[in-house]
PDB file of C-alpha atoms and ligand atoms in Angstrom:
ATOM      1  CA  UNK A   4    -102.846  86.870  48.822  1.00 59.00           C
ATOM      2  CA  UNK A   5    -105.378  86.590  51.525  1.00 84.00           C
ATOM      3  CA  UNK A   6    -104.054  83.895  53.037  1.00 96.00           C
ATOM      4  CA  UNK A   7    -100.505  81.703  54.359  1.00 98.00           C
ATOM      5  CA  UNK A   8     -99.129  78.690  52.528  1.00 98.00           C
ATOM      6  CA  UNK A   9     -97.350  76.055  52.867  1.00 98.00           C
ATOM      7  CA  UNK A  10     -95.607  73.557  50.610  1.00 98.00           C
ATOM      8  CA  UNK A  11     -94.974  70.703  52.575  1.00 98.00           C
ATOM      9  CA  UNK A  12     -92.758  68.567  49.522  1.00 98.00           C
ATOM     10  CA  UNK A  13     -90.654  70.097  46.676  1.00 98.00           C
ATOM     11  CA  UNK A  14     -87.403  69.747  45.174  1.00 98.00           C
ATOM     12  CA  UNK A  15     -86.116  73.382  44.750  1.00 98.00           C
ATOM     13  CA  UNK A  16     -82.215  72.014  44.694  1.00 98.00           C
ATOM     14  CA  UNK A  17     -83.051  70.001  41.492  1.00 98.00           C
ATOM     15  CA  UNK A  18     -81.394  70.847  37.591  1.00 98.00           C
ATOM     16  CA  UNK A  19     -84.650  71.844  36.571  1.00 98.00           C
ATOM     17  CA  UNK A  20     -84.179  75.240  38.824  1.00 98.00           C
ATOM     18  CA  UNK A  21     -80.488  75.623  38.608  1.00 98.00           C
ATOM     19  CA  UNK A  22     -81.056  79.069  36.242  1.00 97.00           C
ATOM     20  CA  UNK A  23     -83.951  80.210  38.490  1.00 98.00           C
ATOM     21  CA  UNK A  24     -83.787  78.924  41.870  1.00 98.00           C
ATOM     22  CA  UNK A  25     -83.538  82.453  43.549  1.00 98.00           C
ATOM     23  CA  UNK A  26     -86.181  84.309  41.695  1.00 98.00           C
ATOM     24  CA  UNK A  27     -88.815  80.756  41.909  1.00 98.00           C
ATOM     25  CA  UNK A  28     -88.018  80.830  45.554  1.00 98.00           C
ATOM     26  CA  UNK A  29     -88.985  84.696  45.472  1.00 98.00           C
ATOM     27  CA  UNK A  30     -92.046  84.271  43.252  1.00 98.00           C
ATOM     28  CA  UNK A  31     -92.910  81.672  45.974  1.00 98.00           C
ATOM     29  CA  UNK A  32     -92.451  83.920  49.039  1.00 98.00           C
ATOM     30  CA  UNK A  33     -94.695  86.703  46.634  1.00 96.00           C
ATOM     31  CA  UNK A  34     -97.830  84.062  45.900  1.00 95.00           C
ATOM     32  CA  UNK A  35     -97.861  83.756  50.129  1.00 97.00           C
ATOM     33  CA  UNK A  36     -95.692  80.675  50.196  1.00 98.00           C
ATOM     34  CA  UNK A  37     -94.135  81.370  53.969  1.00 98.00           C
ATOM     35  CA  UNK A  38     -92.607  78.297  54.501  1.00 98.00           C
ATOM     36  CA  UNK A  39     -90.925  75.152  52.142  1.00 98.00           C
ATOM     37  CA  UNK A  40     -90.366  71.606  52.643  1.00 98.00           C
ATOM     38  CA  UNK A  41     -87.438  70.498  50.633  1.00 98.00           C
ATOM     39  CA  UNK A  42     -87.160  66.936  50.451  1.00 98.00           C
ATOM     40  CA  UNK A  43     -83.864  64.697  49.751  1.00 98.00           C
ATOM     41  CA  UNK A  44     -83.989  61.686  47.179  1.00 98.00           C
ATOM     42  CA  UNK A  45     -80.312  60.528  47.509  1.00 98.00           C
ATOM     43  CA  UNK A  46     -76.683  61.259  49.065  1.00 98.00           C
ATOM     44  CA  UNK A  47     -76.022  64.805  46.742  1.00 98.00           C
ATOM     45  CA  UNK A  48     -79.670  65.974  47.146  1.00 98.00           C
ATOM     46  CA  UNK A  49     -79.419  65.237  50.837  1.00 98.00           C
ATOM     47  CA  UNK A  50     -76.721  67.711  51.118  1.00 98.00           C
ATOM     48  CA  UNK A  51     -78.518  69.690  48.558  1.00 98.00           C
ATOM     49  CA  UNK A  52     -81.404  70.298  51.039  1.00 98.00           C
ATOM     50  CA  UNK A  53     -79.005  71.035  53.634  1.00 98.00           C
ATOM     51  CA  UNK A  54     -77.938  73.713  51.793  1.00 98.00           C
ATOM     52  CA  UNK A  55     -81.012  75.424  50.998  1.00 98.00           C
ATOM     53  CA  UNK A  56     -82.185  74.792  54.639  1.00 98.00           C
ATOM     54  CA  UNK A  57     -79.486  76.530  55.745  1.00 98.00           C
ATOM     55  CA  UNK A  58     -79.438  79.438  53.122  1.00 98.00           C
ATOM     56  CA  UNK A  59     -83.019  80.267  53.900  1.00 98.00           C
ATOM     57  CA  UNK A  60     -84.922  80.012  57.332  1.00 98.00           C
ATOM     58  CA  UNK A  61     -87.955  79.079  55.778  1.00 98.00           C
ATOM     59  CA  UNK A  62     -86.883  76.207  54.090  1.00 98.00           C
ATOM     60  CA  UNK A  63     -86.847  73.262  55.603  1.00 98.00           C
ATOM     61  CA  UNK A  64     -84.703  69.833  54.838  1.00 98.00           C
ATOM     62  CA  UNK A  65     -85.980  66.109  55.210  1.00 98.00           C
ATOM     63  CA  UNK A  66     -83.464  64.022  54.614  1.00 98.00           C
ATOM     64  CA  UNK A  67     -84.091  60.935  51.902  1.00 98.00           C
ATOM     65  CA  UNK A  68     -83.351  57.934  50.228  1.00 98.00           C
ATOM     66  CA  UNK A  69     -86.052  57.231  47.029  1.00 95.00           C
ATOM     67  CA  UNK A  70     -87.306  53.534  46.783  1.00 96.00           C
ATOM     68  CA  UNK A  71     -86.485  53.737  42.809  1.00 94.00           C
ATOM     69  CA  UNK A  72     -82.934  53.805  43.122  1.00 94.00           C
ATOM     70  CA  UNK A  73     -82.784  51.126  45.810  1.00 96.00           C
ATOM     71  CA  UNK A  74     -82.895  47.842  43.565  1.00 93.00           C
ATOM     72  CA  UNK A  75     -79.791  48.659  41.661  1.00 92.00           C
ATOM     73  CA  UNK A  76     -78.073  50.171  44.157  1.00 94.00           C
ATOM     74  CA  UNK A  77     -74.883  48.530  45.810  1.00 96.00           C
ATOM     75  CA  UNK A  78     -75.343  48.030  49.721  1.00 96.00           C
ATOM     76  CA  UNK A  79     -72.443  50.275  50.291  1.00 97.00           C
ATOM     77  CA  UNK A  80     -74.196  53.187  48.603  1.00 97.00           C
ATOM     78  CA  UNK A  81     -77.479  52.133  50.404  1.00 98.00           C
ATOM     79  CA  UNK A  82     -75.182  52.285  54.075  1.00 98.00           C
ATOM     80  CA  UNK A  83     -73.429  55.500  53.066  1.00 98.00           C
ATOM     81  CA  UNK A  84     -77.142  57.331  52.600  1.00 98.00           C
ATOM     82  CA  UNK A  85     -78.683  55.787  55.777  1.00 98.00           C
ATOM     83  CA  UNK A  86     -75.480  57.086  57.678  1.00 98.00           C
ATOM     84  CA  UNK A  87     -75.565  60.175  56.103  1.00 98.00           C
ATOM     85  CA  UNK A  88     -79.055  60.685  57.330  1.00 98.00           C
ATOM     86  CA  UNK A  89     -78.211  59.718  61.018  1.00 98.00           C
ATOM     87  CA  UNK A  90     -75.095  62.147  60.718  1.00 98.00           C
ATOM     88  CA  UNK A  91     -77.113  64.943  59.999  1.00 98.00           C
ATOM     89  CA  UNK A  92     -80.738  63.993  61.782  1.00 98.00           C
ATOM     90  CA  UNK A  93     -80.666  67.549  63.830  1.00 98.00           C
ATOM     91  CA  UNK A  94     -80.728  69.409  60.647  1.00 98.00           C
ATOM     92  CA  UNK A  95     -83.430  67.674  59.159  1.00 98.00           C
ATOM     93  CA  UNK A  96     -87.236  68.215  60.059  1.00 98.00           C
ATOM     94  CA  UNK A  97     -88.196  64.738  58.961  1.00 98.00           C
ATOM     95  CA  UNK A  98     -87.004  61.444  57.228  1.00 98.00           C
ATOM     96  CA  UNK A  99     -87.448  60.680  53.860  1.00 97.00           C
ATOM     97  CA  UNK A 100     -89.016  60.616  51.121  1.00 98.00           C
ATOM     98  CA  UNK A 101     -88.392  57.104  51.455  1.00 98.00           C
ATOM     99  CA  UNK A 102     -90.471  54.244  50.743  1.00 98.00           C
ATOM    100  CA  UNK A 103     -91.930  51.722  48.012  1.00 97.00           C
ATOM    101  CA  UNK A 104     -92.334  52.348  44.333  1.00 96.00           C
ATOM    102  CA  UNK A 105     -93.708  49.485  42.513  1.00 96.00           C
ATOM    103  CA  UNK A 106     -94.760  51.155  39.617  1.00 94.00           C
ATOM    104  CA  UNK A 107     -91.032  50.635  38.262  1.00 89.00           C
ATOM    105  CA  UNK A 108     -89.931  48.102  39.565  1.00 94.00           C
ATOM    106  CA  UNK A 109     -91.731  44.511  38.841  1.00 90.00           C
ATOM    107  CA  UNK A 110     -89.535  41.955  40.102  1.00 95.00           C
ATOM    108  CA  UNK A 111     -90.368  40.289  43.531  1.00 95.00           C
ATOM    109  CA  UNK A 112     -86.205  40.548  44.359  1.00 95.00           C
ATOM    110  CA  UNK A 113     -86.090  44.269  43.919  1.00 96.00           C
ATOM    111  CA  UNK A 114     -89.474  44.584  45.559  1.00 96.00           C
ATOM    112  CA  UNK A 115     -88.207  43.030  48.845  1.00 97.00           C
ATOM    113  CA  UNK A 116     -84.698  44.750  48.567  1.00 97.00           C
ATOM    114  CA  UNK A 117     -87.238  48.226  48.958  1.00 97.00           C
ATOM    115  CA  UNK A 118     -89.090  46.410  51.801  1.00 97.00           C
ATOM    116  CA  UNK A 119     -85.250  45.789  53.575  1.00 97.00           C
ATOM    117  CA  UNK A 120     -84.137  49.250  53.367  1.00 98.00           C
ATOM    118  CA  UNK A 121     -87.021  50.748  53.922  1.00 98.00           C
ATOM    119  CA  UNK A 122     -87.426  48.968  57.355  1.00 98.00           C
ATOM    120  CA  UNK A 123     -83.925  50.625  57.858  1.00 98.00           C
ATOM    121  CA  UNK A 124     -85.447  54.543  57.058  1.00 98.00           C
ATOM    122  CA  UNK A 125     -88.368  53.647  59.483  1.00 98.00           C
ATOM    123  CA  UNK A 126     -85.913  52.451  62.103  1.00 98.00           C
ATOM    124  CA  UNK A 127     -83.968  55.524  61.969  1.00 98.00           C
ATOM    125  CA  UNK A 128     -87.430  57.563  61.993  1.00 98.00           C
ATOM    126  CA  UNK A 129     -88.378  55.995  65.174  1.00 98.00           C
ATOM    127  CA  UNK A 130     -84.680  56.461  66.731  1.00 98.00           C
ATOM    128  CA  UNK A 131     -84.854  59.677  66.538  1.00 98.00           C
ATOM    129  CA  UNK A 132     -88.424  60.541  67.156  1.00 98.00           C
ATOM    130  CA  UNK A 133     -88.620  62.338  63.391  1.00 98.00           C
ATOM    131  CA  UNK A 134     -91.707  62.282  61.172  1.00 98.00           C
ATOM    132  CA  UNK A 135     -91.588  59.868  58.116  1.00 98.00           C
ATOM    133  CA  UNK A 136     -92.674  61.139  54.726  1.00 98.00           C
ATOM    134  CA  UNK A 137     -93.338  58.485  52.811  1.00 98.00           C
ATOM    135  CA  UNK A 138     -93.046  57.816  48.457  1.00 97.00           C
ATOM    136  CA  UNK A 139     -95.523  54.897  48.943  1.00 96.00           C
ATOM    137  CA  UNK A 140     -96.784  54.334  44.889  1.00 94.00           C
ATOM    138  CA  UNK A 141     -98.891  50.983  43.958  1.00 96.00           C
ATOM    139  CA  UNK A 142     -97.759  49.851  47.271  1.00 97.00           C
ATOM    140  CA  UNK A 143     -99.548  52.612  49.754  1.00 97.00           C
ATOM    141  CA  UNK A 144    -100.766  49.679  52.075  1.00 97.00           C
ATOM    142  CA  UNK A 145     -97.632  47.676  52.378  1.00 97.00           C
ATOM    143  CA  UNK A 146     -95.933  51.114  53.321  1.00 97.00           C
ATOM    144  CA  UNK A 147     -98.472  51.897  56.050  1.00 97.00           C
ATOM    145  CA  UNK A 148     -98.150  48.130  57.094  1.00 97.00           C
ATOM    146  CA  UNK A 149     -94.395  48.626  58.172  1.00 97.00           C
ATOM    147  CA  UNK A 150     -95.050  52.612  59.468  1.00 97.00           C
ATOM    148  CA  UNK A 151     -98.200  52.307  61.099  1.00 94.00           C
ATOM    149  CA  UNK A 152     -96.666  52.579  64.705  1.00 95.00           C
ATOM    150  CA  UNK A 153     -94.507  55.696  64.326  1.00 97.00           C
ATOM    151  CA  UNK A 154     -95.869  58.786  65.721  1.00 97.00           C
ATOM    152  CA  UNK A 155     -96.574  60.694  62.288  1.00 98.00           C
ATOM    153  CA  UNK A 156     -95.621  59.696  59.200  1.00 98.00           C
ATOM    154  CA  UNK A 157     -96.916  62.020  55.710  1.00 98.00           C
ATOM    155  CA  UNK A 158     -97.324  59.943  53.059  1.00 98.00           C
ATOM    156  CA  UNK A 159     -96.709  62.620  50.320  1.00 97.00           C
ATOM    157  CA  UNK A 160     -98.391  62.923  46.826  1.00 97.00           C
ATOM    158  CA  UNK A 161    -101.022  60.213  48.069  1.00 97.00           C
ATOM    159  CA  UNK A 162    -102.369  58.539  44.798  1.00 96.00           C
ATOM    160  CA  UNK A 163    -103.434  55.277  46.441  1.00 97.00           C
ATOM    161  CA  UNK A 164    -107.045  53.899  47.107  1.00 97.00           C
ATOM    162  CA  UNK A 165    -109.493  55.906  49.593  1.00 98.00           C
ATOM    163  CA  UNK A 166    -109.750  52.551  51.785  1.00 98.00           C
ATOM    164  CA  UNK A 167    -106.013  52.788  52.281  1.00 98.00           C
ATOM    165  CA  UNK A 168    -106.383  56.283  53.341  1.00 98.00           C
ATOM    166  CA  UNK A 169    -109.050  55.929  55.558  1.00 98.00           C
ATOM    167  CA  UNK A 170    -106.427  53.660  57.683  1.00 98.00           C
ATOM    168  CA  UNK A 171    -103.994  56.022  57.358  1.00 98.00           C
ATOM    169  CA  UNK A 172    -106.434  58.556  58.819  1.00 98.00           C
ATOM    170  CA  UNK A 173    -107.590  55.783  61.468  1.00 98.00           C
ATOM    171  CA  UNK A 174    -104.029  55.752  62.327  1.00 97.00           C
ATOM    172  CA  UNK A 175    -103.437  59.259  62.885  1.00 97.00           C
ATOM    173  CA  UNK A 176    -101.475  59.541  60.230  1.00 98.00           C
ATOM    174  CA  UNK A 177    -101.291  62.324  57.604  1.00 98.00           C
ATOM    175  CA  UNK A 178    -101.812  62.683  53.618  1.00 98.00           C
ATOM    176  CA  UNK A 179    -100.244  65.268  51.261  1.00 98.00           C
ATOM    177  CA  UNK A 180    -102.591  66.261  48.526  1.00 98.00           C
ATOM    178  CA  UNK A 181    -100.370  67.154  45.122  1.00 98.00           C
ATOM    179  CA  UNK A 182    -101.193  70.290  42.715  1.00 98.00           C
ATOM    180  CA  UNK A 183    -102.631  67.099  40.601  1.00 97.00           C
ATOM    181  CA  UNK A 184    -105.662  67.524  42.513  1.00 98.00           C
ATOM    182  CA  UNK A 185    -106.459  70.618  39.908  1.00 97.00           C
ATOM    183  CA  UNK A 186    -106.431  68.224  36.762  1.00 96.00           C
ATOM    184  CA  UNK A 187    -107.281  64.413  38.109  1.00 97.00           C
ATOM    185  CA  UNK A 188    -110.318  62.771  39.205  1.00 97.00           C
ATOM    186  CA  UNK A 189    -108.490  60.631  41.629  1.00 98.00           C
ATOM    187  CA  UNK A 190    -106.532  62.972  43.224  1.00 98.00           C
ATOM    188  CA  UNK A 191    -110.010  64.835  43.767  1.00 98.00           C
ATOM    189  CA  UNK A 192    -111.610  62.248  44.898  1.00 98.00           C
ATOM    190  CA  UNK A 193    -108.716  61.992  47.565  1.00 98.00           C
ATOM    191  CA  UNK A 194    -108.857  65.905  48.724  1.00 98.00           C
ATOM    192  CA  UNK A 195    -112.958  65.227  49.180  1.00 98.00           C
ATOM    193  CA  UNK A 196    -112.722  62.423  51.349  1.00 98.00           C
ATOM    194  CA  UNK A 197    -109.429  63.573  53.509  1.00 98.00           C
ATOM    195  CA  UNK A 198    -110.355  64.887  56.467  1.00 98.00           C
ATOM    196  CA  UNK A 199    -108.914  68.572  56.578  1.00 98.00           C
ATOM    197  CA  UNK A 200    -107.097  67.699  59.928  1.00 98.00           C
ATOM    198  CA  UNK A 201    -105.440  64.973  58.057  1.00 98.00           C
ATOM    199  CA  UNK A 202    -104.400  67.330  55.136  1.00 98.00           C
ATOM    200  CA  UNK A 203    -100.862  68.433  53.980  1.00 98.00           C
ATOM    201  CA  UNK A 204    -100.405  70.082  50.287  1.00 98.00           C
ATOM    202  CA  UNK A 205     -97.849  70.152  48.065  1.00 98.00           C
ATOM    203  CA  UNK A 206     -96.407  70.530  44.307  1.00 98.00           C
ATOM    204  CA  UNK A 207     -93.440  67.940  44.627  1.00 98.00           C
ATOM    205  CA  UNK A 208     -91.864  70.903  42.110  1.00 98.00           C
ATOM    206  CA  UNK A 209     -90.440  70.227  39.678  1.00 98.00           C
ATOM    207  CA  UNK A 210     -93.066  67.576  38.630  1.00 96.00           C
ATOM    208  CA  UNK A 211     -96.302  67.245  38.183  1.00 92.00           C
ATOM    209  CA  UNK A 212     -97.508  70.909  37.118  1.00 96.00           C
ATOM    210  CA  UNK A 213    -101.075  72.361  37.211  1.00 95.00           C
ATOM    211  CA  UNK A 214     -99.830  74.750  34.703  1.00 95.00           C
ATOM    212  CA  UNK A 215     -98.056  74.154  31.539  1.00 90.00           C
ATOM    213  CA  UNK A 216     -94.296  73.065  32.294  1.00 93.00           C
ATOM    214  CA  UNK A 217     -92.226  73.076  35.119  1.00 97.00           C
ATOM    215  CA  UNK A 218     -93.906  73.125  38.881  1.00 98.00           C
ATOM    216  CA  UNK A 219     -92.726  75.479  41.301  1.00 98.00           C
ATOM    217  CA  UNK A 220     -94.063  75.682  44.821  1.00 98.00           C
ATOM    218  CA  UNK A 221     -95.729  79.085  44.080  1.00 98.00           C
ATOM    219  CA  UNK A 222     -98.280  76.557  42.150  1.00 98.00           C
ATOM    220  CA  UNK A 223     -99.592  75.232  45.136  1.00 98.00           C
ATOM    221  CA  UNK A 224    -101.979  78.011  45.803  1.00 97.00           C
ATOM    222  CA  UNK A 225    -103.510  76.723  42.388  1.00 97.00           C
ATOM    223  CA  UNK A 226    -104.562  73.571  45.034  1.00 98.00           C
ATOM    224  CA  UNK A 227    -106.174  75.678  47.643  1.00 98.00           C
ATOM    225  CA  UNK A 228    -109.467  76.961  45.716  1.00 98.00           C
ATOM    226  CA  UNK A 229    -110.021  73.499  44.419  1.00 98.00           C
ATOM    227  CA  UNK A 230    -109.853  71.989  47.302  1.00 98.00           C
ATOM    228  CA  UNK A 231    -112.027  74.339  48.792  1.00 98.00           C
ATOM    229  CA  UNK A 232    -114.632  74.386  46.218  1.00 98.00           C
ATOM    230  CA  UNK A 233    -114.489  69.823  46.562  1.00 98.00           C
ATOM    231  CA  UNK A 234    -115.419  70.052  50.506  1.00 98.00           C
ATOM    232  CA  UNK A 235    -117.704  73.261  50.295  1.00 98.00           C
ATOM    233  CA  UNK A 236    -115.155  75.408  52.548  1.00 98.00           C
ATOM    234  CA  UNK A 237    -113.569  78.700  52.779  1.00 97.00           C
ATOM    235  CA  UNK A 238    -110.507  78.752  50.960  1.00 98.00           C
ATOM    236  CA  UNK A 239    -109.138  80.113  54.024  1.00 98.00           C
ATOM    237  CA  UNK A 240    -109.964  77.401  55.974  1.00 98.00           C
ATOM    238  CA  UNK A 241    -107.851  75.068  53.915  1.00 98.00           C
ATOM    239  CA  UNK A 242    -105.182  77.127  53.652  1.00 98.00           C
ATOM    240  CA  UNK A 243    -105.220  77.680  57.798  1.00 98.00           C
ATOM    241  CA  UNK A 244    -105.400  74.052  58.509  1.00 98.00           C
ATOM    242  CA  UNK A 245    -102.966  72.988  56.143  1.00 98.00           C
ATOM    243  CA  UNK A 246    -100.542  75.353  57.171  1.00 98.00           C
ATOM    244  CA  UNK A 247    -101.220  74.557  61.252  1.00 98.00           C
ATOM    245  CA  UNK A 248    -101.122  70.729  60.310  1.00 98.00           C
ATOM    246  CA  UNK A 249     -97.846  70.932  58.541  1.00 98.00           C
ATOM    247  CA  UNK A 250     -95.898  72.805  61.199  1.00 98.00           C
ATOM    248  CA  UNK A 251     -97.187  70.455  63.949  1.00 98.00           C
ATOM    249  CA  UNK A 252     -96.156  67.398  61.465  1.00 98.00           C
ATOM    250  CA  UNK A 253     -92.462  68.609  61.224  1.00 98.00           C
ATOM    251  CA  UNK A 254     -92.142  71.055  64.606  1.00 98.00           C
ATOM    252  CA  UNK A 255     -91.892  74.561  62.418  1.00 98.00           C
TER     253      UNK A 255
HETATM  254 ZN1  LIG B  23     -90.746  64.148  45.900  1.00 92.34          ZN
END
């Protein structure tokens, strides 16, 4: 490989990689991958992350709480995540994923419950001076609405409209274009019109695949040609300001 990579949003310390998680993380490291982010969902993949974080130097841990499990969730499991990402903010490199799904979850009650405790992630974010990445799905502007005045927030595996971006963008924010960008028209659309200073990339491994079956974060290099070839660029060029913008975004 030519060039350095970065995948700024995967989920290495899921089932789907308990046979293979050395030898992915190898293949990884191989395909130019230098550096990781590994991103918590809940309490066990909080400590999960922590784990690989500390286990490899070039993986990195954000520290999470996913906006699908928040409407049936009791508010002392809600408490004991939010604390548990306080406890352990040093060891993190950013907060989150966190945010709004509304894509699952239709009623009003459980959409404000994911408004509440999300204005709790951002709170702690801003505390702590740490760099939000946000799950923001069919609610991408309500999620800039209440984030808009951090200092950087990602919103990862961006799917929402390009008018939405272009605030995000206006706001200095970032946007992390998924391995989806190889097989949808949206997604394209997205990586064409994002400014490349406003660019992260990603695979969100284990979903969403440009290959058949399970994604891996060696699979984002799939992303960089495209991307390339959609804004008439060097693939080098993507891959270099990718790579600078995502260690700026979480101080790598
Ligand atoms: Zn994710």
């Amino acid at each position: 490989m030519q060039y350095e990579i970065i995948d700024s949003h995967c989920h290495l310390d899921f089932p789907k990689f308990s046979r293979d998680r050395g030898e992915t993380i190898e293949r990884a490291r191989q395909e130019g991958i230098i550096a990781m982010i590994n991103s918590g969902v809940d309490y066990s993949t909080n400590i999960a992350s922590l784990e690989l974080a500390k286990k490899y130097d070039f993986i990195h841990a954000t520290l999470g709480l996913n906006p699908q499990m928040v409407p049936d969730a009791s508010d002392e499991k809600i408490s004991q995540i939010l604390s548990q990402i306080e406890r352990n903010i040093d060891r993190a490199v950013g907060v989150g994923e966190a945010g709004l799904d509304f894509h699952y979850c239709e009623t009003e009650s459980g959409r404000q419950r994911q408004i509440e405790v999300f204005r709790q992630v951002i709170d702690i974010a801003r505390k702590y001076n740490k760099t939000l990445v946000i799950h923001g799905r069919e609610a991408e502007d309500i999620a800039l609405k209440l984030s808009h005045d951090l200092d950087t927030v990602v919103f990862h595996c961006y799917g929402g409209s390009l008018e939405t971006m272009r605030e995000i963008v206006d706001a200095g924010h970032f946007v992390s274009v998924p391995t989806l960008v190889c097989f949808s028209e949206h997604h394209r659309s997205i990586a064409k019109h994002l400014p490349l200073d406003n660019m992260l990339i990603e695979t969100d491994s284990p979903y969403l695949s440009p290959r058949k079956g399970r994604n891996e974060p060696a699979f984002v290099a799939d992303s960089v040609p495209q991307i390339a070839a959609l804004k008439g660029i060097d693939a080098s060029e993507v891959a270099i300001s990718t790579v600078r913008n995502t260690r700026r975004v979480f101080g790598i």
